[in-house]
Amino acid sequence: MNNIIYLDAAASALKPESVIKAEMNFLQNSYANAGRGVCSRAVNVDATVARVRKKVADFIGAESETQIIFTSGTTDGMNRIARIINDSVCGENLKNKTIMVSDLDHHSARLPFEVLWDSVGCKIVLCPMDKEYNLTCSDLPRADVFVITAMSNVLGIAQDVSGLISAARKKNPNVITIVDAAQYVVHEKIDVQKWNCDFMCFSAHKIGADTGLGILYMKEPDRWVSPDKFGGGMVSRIIGSAASHSYDIKWEPAPAKFEAGTLPLTQIIGLEQAIDHLISHRPNLDLIKYLHDRFSKNENIKIITSRDSTMFTFYPKNMHILDFGIMAGTMGLCLRVGNMCAGWLHNLMGLAGTARISVGYWNTKDDVEKAAKIIEKVVN
């Protein structure tokens, strides 16, 4: 395993030593549940969770830590947003409402609303794109909900999130805006106040924390009356008669209202260290430029991404993408092949799949040189 060249950071980042040590220390020496006890250890865990929540708020430019909801990942967050909006918007569901999505979207960003289109009868429209597959701020359709991919996991170019939201609000001042920042967060600083978005999601494992944890930002958590999950920790009190089975349930204020059940505590402990590490160890994108330059004249490879992308996406011209991936893998290269859970974009480009190289803080020039030799050997 030590001979593997891991160039799949966009799928999941390797974990810094500081993250591993923090999680091990918590599990060995400090473990207790959060929000469930009054002993000193439980109180310390509560304080740590609060500290990490504040750190996340500062990291993304949120006004308050009450706007930060812990989820299990971007996929969980996007699905929950769709349910919360559908249960709460204007006191109705999304029937007859217009949802704007795009062909840049990851499946987890768009599918929840495609399913709502099937179930409640909302209208789906597409955000326009230019010839380089970037979302454009001009000629936006009017929408009630707008899902924005801040950075495609295939093309790796940051989108003009604040410009898109501003343009959408000119068409409808009440549009609900949702940003998928799963790829963006690794390479660019998030500022949710500058974006002026209503919701934003990212996954902790993309930035070097553990799997099973995500961040859901809500601009106005008190606006959304109906929580979408139910269980312990979210109920303030239950008033009513057992005999008549008539109860009035009062929810805790946000964020507890949206965090039913036990939190992923070990992952939250690691997230604090992952944020600190990411800030000082962003990926070296000169490695991507090196690959682009090296393969730009290779007649057996078609490059999909631009030179200034955060990733290198391509496909071999003379072989199936899965065959390429298997052969490269047997030679020690770990990269992503397939449709990247971005089927709409691949359909638009007329491709069944592509290969993607993405770098992390751990990657070196030697890594990409070895990877390039493997790719050349396979395609030639």
Coordinates of C-alpha atoms in Angstrom, one line a residue:
M1 CA 0.0 0.0 0.0
N2 CA 2.9 2.4 0.6
N3 CA 3.8 2.3 -3.1
I4 CA 0.4 3.6 -4.1
I5 CA 0.4 7.1 -5.7
Y6 CA -2.8 8.6 -4.2
L7 CA -4.1 11.3 -6.6
D8 CA -7.8 11.2 -5.7
A9 CA -8.0 14.0 -3.2
A10 CA -11.2 15.3 -4.8
A11 CA -12.9 12.0 -3.8
S12 CA -11.5 12.1 -0.3
A13 CA -8.5 13.7 1.3
L14 CA -5.9 11.7 3.2
K15 CA -5.9 12.5 6.9
P16 CA -3.2 14.8 8.5
E17 CA -1.4 13.4 11.5
S18 CA -3.0 16.1 13.7
V19 CA -6.5 14.9 12.8
I20 CA -5.6 11.2 13.6
K21 CA -4.0 12.1 16.9
A22 CA -6.9 14.3 18.0
E23 CA -9.4 11.6 17.3
M24 CA -7.3 8.9 19.0
N25 CA -6.9 11.1 22.0
F26 CA -10.6 11.7 22.3
L27 CA -11.5 8.0 21.9
Q28 CA -8.8 6.9 24.4
N29 CA -9.0 9.6 27.0
S30 CA -11.9 12.0 26.7
Y31 CA -14.9 10.1 25.1
A32 CA -18.4 10.9 26.3
N33 CA -21.7 11.7 24.6
A34 CA -22.7 15.3 23.9
G35 CA -25.8 17.0 25.2
R36 CA -26.6 14.0 27.3
G37 CA -24.7 14.3 30.6
V38 CA -23.6 16.6 33.4
C39 CA -20.4 14.9 34.5
S40 CA -17.2 16.8 33.9
R41 CA -16.2 14.7 30.9
A42 CA -19.6 15.2 29.2
V43 CA -19.5 18.9 29.9
N44 CA -16.0 19.1 28.3
V45 CA -17.3 17.3 25.2
D46 CA -20.2 19.8 25.0
A47 CA -17.7 22.7 25.2
T48 CA -15.5 21.1 22.5
V49 CA -18.5 20.7 20.1
A50 CA -19.4 24.3 20.7
R51 CA -15.8 25.4 20.0
V52 CA -15.6 23.5 16.8
R53 CA -19.0 24.9 15.7
K54 CA -17.7 28.4 16.3
K55 CA -14.6 27.5 14.3
V56 CA -16.6 26.3 11.4
A57 CA -18.7 29.5 11.5
D58 CA -15.5 31.6 11.4
F59 CA -14.1 29.4 8.6
I60 CA -17.0 30.1 6.3
G61 CA -17.7 33.7 7.3
A62 CA -21.1 32.9 9.1
E63 CA -22.6 35.5 11.4
S64 CA -23.3 33.0 14.2
E65 CA -22.5 29.4 15.2
T66 CA -26.3 28.8 15.4
Q67 CA -26.2 28.8 11.6
I68 CA -24.0 25.7 11.6
I69 CA -25.7 22.3 11.5
F70 CA -23.7 19.1 11.7
T71 CA -24.8 16.5 9.1
S72 CA -23.3 13.3 7.8
G73 CA -22.0 14.9 4.6
T74 CA -22.9 17.0 1.6
T75 CA -25.3 14.4 0.3
D76 CA -27.1 14.3 3.6
G77 CA -27.2 18.1 3.7
M78 CA -28.6 18.5 0.2
N79 CA -31.3 15.9 0.7
R80 CA -32.2 17.5 4.0
I81 CA -32.4 21.0 2.5
A82 CA -34.8 19.7 -0.2
R83 CA -37.1 18.2 2.5
I84 CA -36.9 21.2 4.8
I85 CA -37.8 23.6 2.0
N86 CA -40.6 21.4 0.7
D87 CA -42.1 21.2 4.1
S88 CA -41.7 24.9 5.0
V89 CA -41.8 27.1 1.9
C90 CA -44.6 29.7 2.1
G91 CA -46.5 27.2 4.4
E92 CA -46.8 24.9 1.4
N93 CA -44.7 22.4 -0.5
L94 CA -42.8 23.0 -3.7
K95 CA -45.8 22.1 -5.9
N96 CA -45.9 24.4 -8.9
K97 CA -42.6 26.1 -7.8
T98 CA -39.7 26.5 -10.2
I99 CA -36.3 24.9 -9.2
M100 CA -33.2 26.0 -11.1
V101 CA -30.4 23.4 -11.3
S102 CA -27.6 23.0 -13.8
D103 CA -25.7 20.4 -15.7
L104 CA -22.7 21.0 -13.5
D105 CA -24.5 19.5 -10.5
H106 CA -23.3 16.5 -8.7
H107 CA -26.0 13.9 -8.4
S108 CA -26.5 14.7 -4.7
A109 CA -27.2 18.3 -5.4
R110 CA -29.7 17.8 -8.2
L111 CA -31.4 14.5 -7.6
P112 CA -33.3 15.5 -4.4
F113 CA -35.1 18.1 -6.5
E114 CA -35.6 15.8 -9.5
V115 CA -37.3 13.4 -7.1
L116 CA -39.5 16.3 -5.9
W117 CA -40.3 17.1 -9.5
D118 CA -41.7 13.6 -9.7
S119 CA -43.5 13.6 -6.4
V120 CA -44.9 17.1 -5.9
G121 CA -44.9 18.5 -9.4
C122 CA -42.4 21.3 -9.2
K123 CA -40.9 22.7 -12.4
I124 CA -37.2 22.1 -13.2
V125 CA -35.3 24.6 -15.3
L126 CA -31.6 24.8 -16.2
C127 CA -29.1 27.6 -15.4
P128 CA -27.5 28.6 -18.7
M129 CA -23.8 27.8 -19.3
D130 CA -21.2 29.2 -21.7
K131 CA -19.1 27.2 -24.1
E132 CA -16.6 26.4 -21.4
Y133 CA -19.4 25.0 -19.2
N134 CA -19.3 27.8 -16.7
L135 CA -22.6 29.0 -15.2
T136 CA -23.6 32.4 -16.6
C137 CA -25.3 35.3 -14.7
S138 CA -27.1 36.5 -17.8
D139 CA -30.5 35.3 -19.0
L140 CA -31.3 33.4 -15.9
P141 CA -34.8 31.9 -15.7
R142 CA -36.9 33.1 -12.8
A143 CA -36.8 30.5 -10.1
D144 CA -38.2 30.0 -6.6
V145 CA -35.2 27.7 -5.6
F146 CA -31.7 27.9 -7.2
V147 CA -29.1 25.1 -6.7
I148 CA -25.6 26.3 -7.4
T149 CA -22.5 24.1 -7.8
A150 CA -19.7 26.3 -6.6
M151 CA -17.1 24.1 -8.3
S152 CA -17.6 21.1 -10.6
N153 CA -16.0 17.9 -9.5
V154 CA -15.2 17.3 -13.2
L155 CA -14.0 20.6 -14.4
G156 CA -12.6 22.2 -11.2
I157 CA -13.3 25.9 -11.9
A158 CA -14.8 28.2 -9.3
Q159 CA -18.1 29.6 -10.3
D160 CA -19.3 33.2 -9.6
V161 CA -21.6 32.3 -6.7
S162 CA -22.3 35.8 -5.5
G163 CA -22.9 37.0 -9.0
L164 CA -25.3 34.2 -9.8
I165 CA -27.2 34.7 -6.5
S166 CA -27.5 38.5 -7.2
A167 CA -28.7 37.8 -10.7
A168 CA -31.3 35.3 -9.5
R169 CA -32.6 37.8 -6.9
K170 CA -33.1 40.4 -9.6
K171 CA -35.6 38.0 -11.2
N172 CA -37.1 36.9 -7.9
P173 CA -36.1 38.7 -4.6
N174 CA -37.4 35.7 -2.6
V175 CA -35.5 33.0 -4.4
I176 CA -34.0 30.4 -2.0
T177 CA -30.4 29.8 -2.9
I178 CA -28.5 26.6 -2.1
V179 CA -24.7 26.2 -2.7
D180 CA -22.9 22.9 -3.1
A181 CA -19.4 23.8 -1.9
A182 CA -18.0 20.2 -1.6
Q183 CA -15.2 20.8 -4.1
Y184 CA -14.9 24.6 -3.7
V185 CA -14.0 24.5 0.0
V186 CA -10.7 22.7 -0.6
H187 CA -9.3 25.4 -2.9
E188 CA -11.1 28.7 -2.2
K189 CA -12.2 30.6 0.9
I190 CA -15.9 30.5 1.5
D191 CA -17.7 33.7 2.6
V192 CA -21.4 32.9 3.0
Q193 CA -22.2 36.5 3.9
K194 CA -20.6 37.7 0.6
W195 CA -22.4 35.0 -1.3
N196 CA -25.7 35.9 0.5
C197 CA -26.8 32.3 0.1
D198 CA -29.6 30.7 2.1
F199 CA -28.0 27.3 2.4
M200 CA -24.5 25.9 1.9
C201 CA -23.1 22.4 2.3
F202 CA -19.7 20.7 2.3
S203 CA -18.2 17.4 3.5
A204 CA -15.6 17.2 6.2
H205 CA -13.7 14.3 4.6
K206 CA -12.9 16.5 1.5
I207 CA -10.7 18.7 3.7
G208 CA -8.9 16.0 5.6
A209 CA -11.3 15.3 8.5
D210 CA -13.1 12.0 8.8
T211 CA -16.0 10.6 6.8
G212 CA -19.5 10.7 8.3
L213 CA -19.5 14.5 8.9
G214 CA -20.8 17.4 6.9
I215 CA -21.6 21.1 7.4
L216 CA -25.0 22.6 6.6
Y217 CA -25.1 26.3 6.8
M218 CA -28.5 28.0 7.2
K219 CA -28.7 31.7 6.9
E220 CA -32.0 31.9 8.8
P221 CA -32.5 28.7 10.8
D222 CA -35.5 30.1 12.6
R223 CA -37.3 30.6 9.3
W224 CA -37.7 26.9 8.7
V225 CA -40.5 25.7 10.9
S226 CA -40.4 22.0 10.3
P227 CA -37.3 19.9 11.1
D228 CA -36.8 17.0 8.8
K229 CA -35.4 14.5 11.4
F230 CA -36.7 13.5 14.7
G231 CA -35.2 12.1 17.9
G232 CA -33.2 12.9 21.0
G233 CA -31.7 16.3 21.7
M234 CA -34.1 18.4 19.6
V235 CA -37.2 18.5 21.9
S236 CA -37.5 21.3 24.4
R237 CA -40.6 19.9 26.0
I238 CA -43.8 18.0 25.3
I239 CA -47.0 19.4 26.7
G240 CA -50.3 17.4 26.6
S241 CA -52.4 14.6 27.8
A242 CA -51.4 11.0 27.6
A243 CA -55.1 10.0 27.9
S244 CA -56.2 12.0 24.9
H245 CA -52.9 11.5 23.0
S246 CA -52.9 15.2 22.4
Y247 CA -49.5 16.8 22.6
D248 CA -47.9 20.1 21.8
I249 CA -44.2 19.5 21.0
K250 CA -41.8 22.4 21.4
W251 CA -38.5 22.2 19.5
E252 CA -35.1 23.4 20.8
P253 CA -33.8 26.4 19.0
A254 CA -31.3 25.9 16.1
P255 CA -28.9 24.2 15.8
A256 CA -30.2 21.5 18.1
K257 CA -33.6 21.5 16.4
F258 CA -31.9 20.1 13.2
E259 CA -29.5 17.7 15.0
A260 CA -31.7 14.8 16.2
G261 CA -29.7 12.0 17.8
T262 CA -26.1 11.6 18.8
L263 CA -23.7 13.7 16.8
P264 CA -20.6 12.2 15.0
L265 CA -18.4 13.3 17.9
T266 CA -15.1 11.7 16.9
Q267 CA -15.4 13.3 13.4
I268 CA -16.2 16.7 14.9
I269 CA -13.1 16.5 17.1
G270 CA -11.0 15.8 13.9
L271 CA -12.6 18.6 12.0
E272 CA -11.1 21.3 14.2
Q273 CA -7.6 20.1 13.3
A274 CA -8.5 19.6 9.6
I275 CA -9.6 23.2 9.2
D276 CA -6.3 24.5 10.8
H277 CA -4.3 22.1 8.5
L278 CA -6.2 23.1 5.3
I279 CA -5.7 26.8 5.9
S280 CA -1.9 26.4 5.9
H281 CA -1.7 23.4 3.5
R282 CA -3.7 24.1 0.4
P283 CA -3.0 21.7 -2.6
N284 CA -0.2 22.6 -4.9
L285 CA -2.0 23.3 -8.2
D286 CA 1.3 23.7 -10.1
L287 CA 1.2 19.9 -10.2
I288 CA -2.0 20.1 -12.2
K289 CA -0.4 22.6 -14.6
Y290 CA 2.5 20.2 -15.0
L291 CA 0.2 17.4 -16.1
H292 CA -1.7 19.6 -18.4
D293 CA 1.5 20.8 -20.1
R294 CA 2.9 17.3 -20.3
F295 CA -0.2 15.7 -21.9
S296 CA -1.4 18.7 -24.0
K297 CA 0.3 17.3 -27.1
N298 CA -0.2 13.6 -26.5
E299 CA -2.4 12.3 -29.4
N300 CA -3.8 9.4 -27.3
I301 CA -5.3 11.7 -24.6
K302 CA -8.1 14.2 -24.7
I303 CA -7.9 16.8 -21.9
I304 CA -11.2 18.1 -20.6
T305 CA -10.0 20.6 -18.0
S306 CA -8.3 23.9 -18.5
R307 CA -4.7 24.6 -17.4
D308 CA -5.9 26.7 -14.4
S309 CA -8.3 24.0 -13.1
T310 CA -8.0 22.6 -9.7
M311 CA -7.9 19.1 -11.2
F312 CA -6.8 17.3 -14.3
T313 CA -9.6 15.5 -16.1
F314 CA -9.1 13.6 -19.4
Y315 CA -9.9 10.4 -21.3
P316 CA -7.8 8.0 -23.4
K317 CA -9.0 8.1 -27.0
N318 CA -8.4 4.4 -27.8
M319 CA -9.7 2.5 -24.8
H320 CA -12.6 2.2 -22.4
I321 CA -12.3 4.4 -19.4
L322 CA -12.8 1.6 -16.9
D323 CA -10.1 -0.5 -18.7
F324 CA -7.8 2.4 -18.4
G325 CA -8.6 2.8 -14.7
I326 CA -8.1 -0.8 -13.9
M327 CA -4.7 -1.0 -15.7
A328 CA -3.5 2.3 -14.1
G329 CA -4.6 0.9 -10.7
T330 CA -2.6 -2.3 -11.1
M331 CA 0.5 -0.1 -11.7
G332 CA -0.1 1.7 -8.4
L333 CA -2.0 4.8 -9.5
C334 CA -5.1 5.7 -7.5
L335 CA -7.3 8.1 -9.5
R336 CA -11.0 8.5 -10.3
V337 CA -12.6 7.1 -13.4
G338 CA -16.3 7.1 -14.4
N339 CA -18.9 9.8 -14.6
M340 CA -17.8 11.3 -11.2
C341 CA -21.5 11.2 -10.1
A342 CA -22.0 14.0 -12.6
G343 CA -24.0 12.2 -15.2
W344 CA -25.7 15.3 -16.6
L345 CA -22.4 17.0 -17.5
H346 CA -20.9 13.9 -19.1
N347 CA -24.1 13.5 -21.1
L348 CA -23.8 17.1 -22.2
M349 CA -20.2 16.5 -23.3
G350 CA -21.1 13.3 -25.1
L351 CA -18.9 11.2 -22.9
A352 CA -19.6 7.9 -21.0
G353 CA -16.9 8.7 -18.5
T354 CA -13.6 10.4 -17.8
A355 CA -10.5 10.0 -15.6
R356 CA -9.6 12.6 -13.0
I357 CA -6.4 13.4 -11.1
S358 CA -6.7 15.6 -8.1
V359 CA -3.9 16.5 -5.7
G360 CA -3.7 17.0 -2.0
Y361 CA -1.3 18.6 0.5
W362 CA 0.7 15.3 0.5
N363 CA 1.4 15.2 -3.2
T364 CA 4.8 16.0 -4.7
K365 CA 6.3 16.6 -8.1
D366 CA 7.7 13.1 -8.0
D367 CA 4.1 11.7 -7.5
V368 CA 2.8 13.4 -10.7
E369 CA 5.9 12.5 -12.7
K370 CA 5.4 8.8 -11.7
A371 CA 1.7 9.1 -12.5
A372 CA 2.4 10.6 -15.9
K373 CA 4.7 7.7 -16.8
I374 CA 2.0 5.2 -15.8
I375 CA -0.6 7.0 -17.8
E376 CA 1.7 7.1 -20.9
K377 CA 2.5 3.4 -20.5
V378 CA -1.3 2.5 -20.4
V379 CA -2.5 4.7 -23.2
N380 CA 0.5 4.1 -25.5

